Short mmCIF file of C-alpha atoms and ligand atoms in Angstrom, two decimals:
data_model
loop_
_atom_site.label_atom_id
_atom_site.label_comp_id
_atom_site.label_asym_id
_atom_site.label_seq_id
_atom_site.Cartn_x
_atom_site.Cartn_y
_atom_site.Cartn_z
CA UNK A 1 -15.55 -8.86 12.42
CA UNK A 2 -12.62 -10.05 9.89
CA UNK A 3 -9.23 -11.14 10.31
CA UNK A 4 -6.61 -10.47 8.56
CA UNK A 5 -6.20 -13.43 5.46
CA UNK A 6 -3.28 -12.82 3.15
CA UNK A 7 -3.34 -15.85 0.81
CA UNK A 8 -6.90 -15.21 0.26
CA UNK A 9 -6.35 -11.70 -0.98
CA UNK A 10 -3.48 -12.58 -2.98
CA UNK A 11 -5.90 -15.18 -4.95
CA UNK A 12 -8.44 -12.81 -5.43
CA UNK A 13 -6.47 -10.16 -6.56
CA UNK A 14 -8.42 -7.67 -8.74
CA UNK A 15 -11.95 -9.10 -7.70
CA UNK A 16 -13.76 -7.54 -4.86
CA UNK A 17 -17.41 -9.02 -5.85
CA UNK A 18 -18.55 -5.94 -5.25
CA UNK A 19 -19.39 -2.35 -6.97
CA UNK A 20 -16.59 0.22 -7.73
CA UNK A 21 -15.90 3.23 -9.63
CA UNK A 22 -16.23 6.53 -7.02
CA UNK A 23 -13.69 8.59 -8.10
CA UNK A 24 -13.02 9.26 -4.37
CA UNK A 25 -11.93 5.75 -3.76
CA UNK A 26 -8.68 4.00 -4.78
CA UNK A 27 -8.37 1.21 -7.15
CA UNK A 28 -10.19 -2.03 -5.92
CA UNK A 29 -11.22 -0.67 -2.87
CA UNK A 30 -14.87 -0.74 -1.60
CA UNK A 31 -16.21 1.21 1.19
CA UNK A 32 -17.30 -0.21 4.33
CA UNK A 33 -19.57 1.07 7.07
CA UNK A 34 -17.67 -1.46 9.81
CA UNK A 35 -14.77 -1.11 11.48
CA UNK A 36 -13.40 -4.33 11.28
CA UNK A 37 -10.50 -5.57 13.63
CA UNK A 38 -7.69 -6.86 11.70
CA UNK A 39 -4.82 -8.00 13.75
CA UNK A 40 -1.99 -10.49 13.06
CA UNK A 41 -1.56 -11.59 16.53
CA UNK A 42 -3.66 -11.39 19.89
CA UNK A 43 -4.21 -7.81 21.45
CA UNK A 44 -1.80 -6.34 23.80
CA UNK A 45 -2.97 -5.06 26.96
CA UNK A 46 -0.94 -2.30 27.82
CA UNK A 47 -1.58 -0.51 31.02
CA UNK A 48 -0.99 3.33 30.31
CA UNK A 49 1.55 3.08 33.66
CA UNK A 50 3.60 0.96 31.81
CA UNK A 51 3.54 2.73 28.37
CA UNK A 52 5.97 4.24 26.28
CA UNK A 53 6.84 5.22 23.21
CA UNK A 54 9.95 5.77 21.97
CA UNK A 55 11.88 7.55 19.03
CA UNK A 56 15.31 5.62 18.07
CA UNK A 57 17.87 7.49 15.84
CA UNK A 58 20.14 6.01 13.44
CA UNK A 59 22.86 7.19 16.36
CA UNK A 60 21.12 5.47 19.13
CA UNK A 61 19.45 8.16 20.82
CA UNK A 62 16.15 8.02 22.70
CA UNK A 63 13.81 10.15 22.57
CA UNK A 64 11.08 8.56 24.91
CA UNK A 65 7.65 9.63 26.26
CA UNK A 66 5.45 8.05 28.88
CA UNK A 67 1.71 8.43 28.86
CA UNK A 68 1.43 11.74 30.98
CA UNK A 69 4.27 13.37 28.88
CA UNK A 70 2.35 11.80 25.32
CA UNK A 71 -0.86 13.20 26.66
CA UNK A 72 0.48 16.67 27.58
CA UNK A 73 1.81 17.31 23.60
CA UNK A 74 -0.58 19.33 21.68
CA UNK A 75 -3.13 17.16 20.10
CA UNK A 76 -5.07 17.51 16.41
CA UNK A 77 -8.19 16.02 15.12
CA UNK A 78 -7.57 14.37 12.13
CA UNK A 79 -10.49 13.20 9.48
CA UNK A 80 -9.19 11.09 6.72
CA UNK A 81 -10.43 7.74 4.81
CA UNK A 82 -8.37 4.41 5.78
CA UNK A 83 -8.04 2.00 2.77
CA UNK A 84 -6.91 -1.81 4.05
CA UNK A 85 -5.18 -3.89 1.53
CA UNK A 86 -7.46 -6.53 2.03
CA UNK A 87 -10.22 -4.04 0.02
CA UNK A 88 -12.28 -2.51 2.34
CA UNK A 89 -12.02 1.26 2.62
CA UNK A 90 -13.59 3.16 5.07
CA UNK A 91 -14.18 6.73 4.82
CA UNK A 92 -13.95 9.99 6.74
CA UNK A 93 -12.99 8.21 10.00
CA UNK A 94 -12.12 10.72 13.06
CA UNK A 95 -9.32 10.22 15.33
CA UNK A 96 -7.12 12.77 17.44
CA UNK A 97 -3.50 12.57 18.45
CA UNK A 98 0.06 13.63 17.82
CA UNK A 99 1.31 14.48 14.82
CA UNK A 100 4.54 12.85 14.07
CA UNK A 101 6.11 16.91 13.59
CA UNK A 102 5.25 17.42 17.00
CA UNK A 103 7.06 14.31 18.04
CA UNK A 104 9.84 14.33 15.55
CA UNK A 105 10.92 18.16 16.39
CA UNK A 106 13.73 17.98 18.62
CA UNK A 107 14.95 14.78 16.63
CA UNK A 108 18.16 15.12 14.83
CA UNK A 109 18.20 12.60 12.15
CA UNK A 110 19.64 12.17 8.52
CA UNK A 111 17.38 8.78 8.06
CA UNK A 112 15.57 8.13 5.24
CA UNK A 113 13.26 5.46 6.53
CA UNK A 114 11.54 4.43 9.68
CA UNK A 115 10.61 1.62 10.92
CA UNK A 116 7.54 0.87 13.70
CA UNK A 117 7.59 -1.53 16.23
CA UNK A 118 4.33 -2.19 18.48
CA UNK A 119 3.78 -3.43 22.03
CA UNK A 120 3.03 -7.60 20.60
CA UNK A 121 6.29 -6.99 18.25
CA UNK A 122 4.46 -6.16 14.97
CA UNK A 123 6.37 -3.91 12.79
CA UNK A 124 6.24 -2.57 9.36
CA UNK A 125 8.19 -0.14 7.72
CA UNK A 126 8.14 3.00 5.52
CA UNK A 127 10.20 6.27 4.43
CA UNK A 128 10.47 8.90 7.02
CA UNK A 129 9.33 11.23 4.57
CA UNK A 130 6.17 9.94 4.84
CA UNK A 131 5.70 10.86 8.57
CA UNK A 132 6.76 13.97 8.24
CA UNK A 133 4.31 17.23 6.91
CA UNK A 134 1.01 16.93 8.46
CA UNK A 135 0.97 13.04 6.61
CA UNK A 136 1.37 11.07 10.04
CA UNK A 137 -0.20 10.81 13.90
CA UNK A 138 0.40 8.64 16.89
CA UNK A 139 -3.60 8.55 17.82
CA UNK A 140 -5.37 7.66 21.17
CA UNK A 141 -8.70 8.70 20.45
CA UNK A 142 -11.12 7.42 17.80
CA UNK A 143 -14.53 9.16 16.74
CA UNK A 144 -14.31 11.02 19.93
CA UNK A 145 -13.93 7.99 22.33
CA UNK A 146 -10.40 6.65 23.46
CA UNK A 147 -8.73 4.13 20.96
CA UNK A 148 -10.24 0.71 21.95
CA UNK A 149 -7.47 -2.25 22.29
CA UNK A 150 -8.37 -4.15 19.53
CA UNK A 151 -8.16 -0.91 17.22
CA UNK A 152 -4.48 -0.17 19.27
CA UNK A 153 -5.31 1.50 22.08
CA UNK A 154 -4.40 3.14 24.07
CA UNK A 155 -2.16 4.47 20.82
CA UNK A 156 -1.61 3.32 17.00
CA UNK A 157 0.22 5.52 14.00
CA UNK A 158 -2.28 6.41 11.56
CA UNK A 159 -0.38 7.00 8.33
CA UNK A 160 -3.87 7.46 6.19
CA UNK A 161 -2.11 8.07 2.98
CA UNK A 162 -0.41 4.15 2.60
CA UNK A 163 -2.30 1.35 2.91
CA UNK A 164 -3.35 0.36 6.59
CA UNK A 165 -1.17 -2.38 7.33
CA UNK A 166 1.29 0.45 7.97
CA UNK A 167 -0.77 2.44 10.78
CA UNK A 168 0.86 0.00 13.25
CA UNK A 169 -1.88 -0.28 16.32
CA UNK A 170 -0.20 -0.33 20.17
CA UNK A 171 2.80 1.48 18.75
CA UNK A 172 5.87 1.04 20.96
CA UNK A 173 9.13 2.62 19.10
CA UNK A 174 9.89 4.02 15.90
CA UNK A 175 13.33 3.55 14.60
CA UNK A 176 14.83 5.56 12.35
CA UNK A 177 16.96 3.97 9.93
CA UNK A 178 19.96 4.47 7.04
CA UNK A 179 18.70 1.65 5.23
CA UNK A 180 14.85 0.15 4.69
CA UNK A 181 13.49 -2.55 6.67
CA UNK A 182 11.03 -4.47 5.75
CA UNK A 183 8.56 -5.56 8.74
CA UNK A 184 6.08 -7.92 9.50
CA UNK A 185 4.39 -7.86 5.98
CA UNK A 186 6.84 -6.53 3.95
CA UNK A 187 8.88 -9.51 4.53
CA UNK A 188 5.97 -12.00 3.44
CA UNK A 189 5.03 -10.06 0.05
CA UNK A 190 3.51 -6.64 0.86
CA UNK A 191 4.73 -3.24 -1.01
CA UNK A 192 7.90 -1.63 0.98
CA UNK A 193 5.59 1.65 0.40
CA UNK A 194 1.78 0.47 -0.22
CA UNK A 195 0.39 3.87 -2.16
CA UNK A 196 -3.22 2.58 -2.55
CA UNK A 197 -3.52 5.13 -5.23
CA UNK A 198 -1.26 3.21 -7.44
CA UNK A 199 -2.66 -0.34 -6.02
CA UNK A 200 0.96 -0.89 -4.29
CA UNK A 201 -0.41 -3.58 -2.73
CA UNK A 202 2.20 -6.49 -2.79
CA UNK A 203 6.02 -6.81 -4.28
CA UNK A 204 5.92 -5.89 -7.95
CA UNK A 205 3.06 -3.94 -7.98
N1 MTE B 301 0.46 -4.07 15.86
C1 MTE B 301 -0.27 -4.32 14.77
N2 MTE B 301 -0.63 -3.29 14.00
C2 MTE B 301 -1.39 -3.49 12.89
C3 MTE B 301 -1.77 -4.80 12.52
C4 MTE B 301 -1.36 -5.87 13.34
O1 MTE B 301 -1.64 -7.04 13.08
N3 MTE B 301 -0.62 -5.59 14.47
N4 MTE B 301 -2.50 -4.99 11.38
C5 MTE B 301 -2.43 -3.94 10.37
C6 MTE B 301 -3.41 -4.11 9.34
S1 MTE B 301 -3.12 -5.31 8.18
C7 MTE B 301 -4.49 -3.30 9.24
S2 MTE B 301 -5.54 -3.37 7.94
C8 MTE B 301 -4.81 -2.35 10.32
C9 MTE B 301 -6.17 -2.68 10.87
O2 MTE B 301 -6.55 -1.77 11.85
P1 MTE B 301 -7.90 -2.03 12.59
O3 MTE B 301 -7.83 -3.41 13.19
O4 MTE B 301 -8.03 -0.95 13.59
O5 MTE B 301 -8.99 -1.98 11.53
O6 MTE B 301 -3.88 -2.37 11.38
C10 MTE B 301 -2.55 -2.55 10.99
N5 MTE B 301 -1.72 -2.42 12.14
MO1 MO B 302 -4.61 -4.86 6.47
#
């Protein structure tokens, strides 16, 4: 198990201590047979009765789903490699859920940026573009079991393209915004987009 460190990763920027070079792996990263649990705060329990996850527009409307009505939305399997700021990548991991098409399809919205909020208050935020197109999931099932609570069960985005901080885990709302955001690590020094292609790992980069 790790947590989640920031000032050490900001010191040891560029050195991993460990191999690297597969073409299939972004800058810096190094791949990881673990899962590890990287959370900023305790985990939420959130009793699927009392779940729900909303959709806010820039207008104020709700769009708003409770666990029976998330469950009953056509669900994909998605396969994809994760890459956490904090180097470790992990790949081909297996989830299932909703894409973000699916949930943004009745949504009328001229935003240009989103920004998630979880169940704990977490947020983090990102251009709506990058939810949209088969790029972005709310997920409840991982590697064929239901998403454990410390991974953000029962439901986390999974935006595999951008770094991981922005999958937020025990995802509550996503608001959809006229302006940018920044959330929980945004505001301390992390990328407003995080591409780990192009190491967009904190402000500058
Ligand atoms: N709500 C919430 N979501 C979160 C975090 C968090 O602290 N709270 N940490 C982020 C970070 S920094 C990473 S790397 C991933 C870690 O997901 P994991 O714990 O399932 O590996 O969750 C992201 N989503
Ligand atoms: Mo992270």
């Amino acid at each position: 198990m790790q947590v989640a460190d920031s000032s050490r990763g900001i010191v040891s920027r560029g050195f991993s201590g460990r191999p690297r070079g597969s073409a299939a792996l972004p800058p810096g990263q190094y791949v990881t047979p673990d899962f590890p649990v990287l959370s900023a705060g305790p985990t939420p329990r959130v009793r699927p009765e009392s779940w729900q996850l909303s959709i806010t527009t820039e207008t104020g409307a709700v769009h708003r789903w409770t666990w029976p009505q998330f469950l009953s939305l056509p669900a994909e399997s998605v396969v994809r490699d994760i890459h956490c700021v904090t180097t470790w990548s992990k790949l081909a991991t297996t989830w299932e859920g909703v894409s973000l098409d699916t949930l943004l399809a009745d949504v009328q919205t001229e935003a240009g940026y989103a920004l998630a909020t979880s169940y704990g208050d977490y947020t983090t935020n990102l251009p709506l573009a990058d939810l949209r197109n088969g790029k972005a999931w709310v997920v409840h099932r991982y590697d064929g079991q239901p998403l454990a609570p410390e991974h953000g069960g029962p439901a986390r985005l999974l935006v595999p393209h951008l770094y991981l901080w922005k999958s937020a885990k025990w995802i509550r709302d996503i608001a959809l915004r006229r302006e940018d955001k920044r959330g929980f690590w945004e505001n301390v020094g992390y990328h407003d987009y995080g591409d780990p292609w192009r190491e967009q790992r904190y402000w500058g980069d």
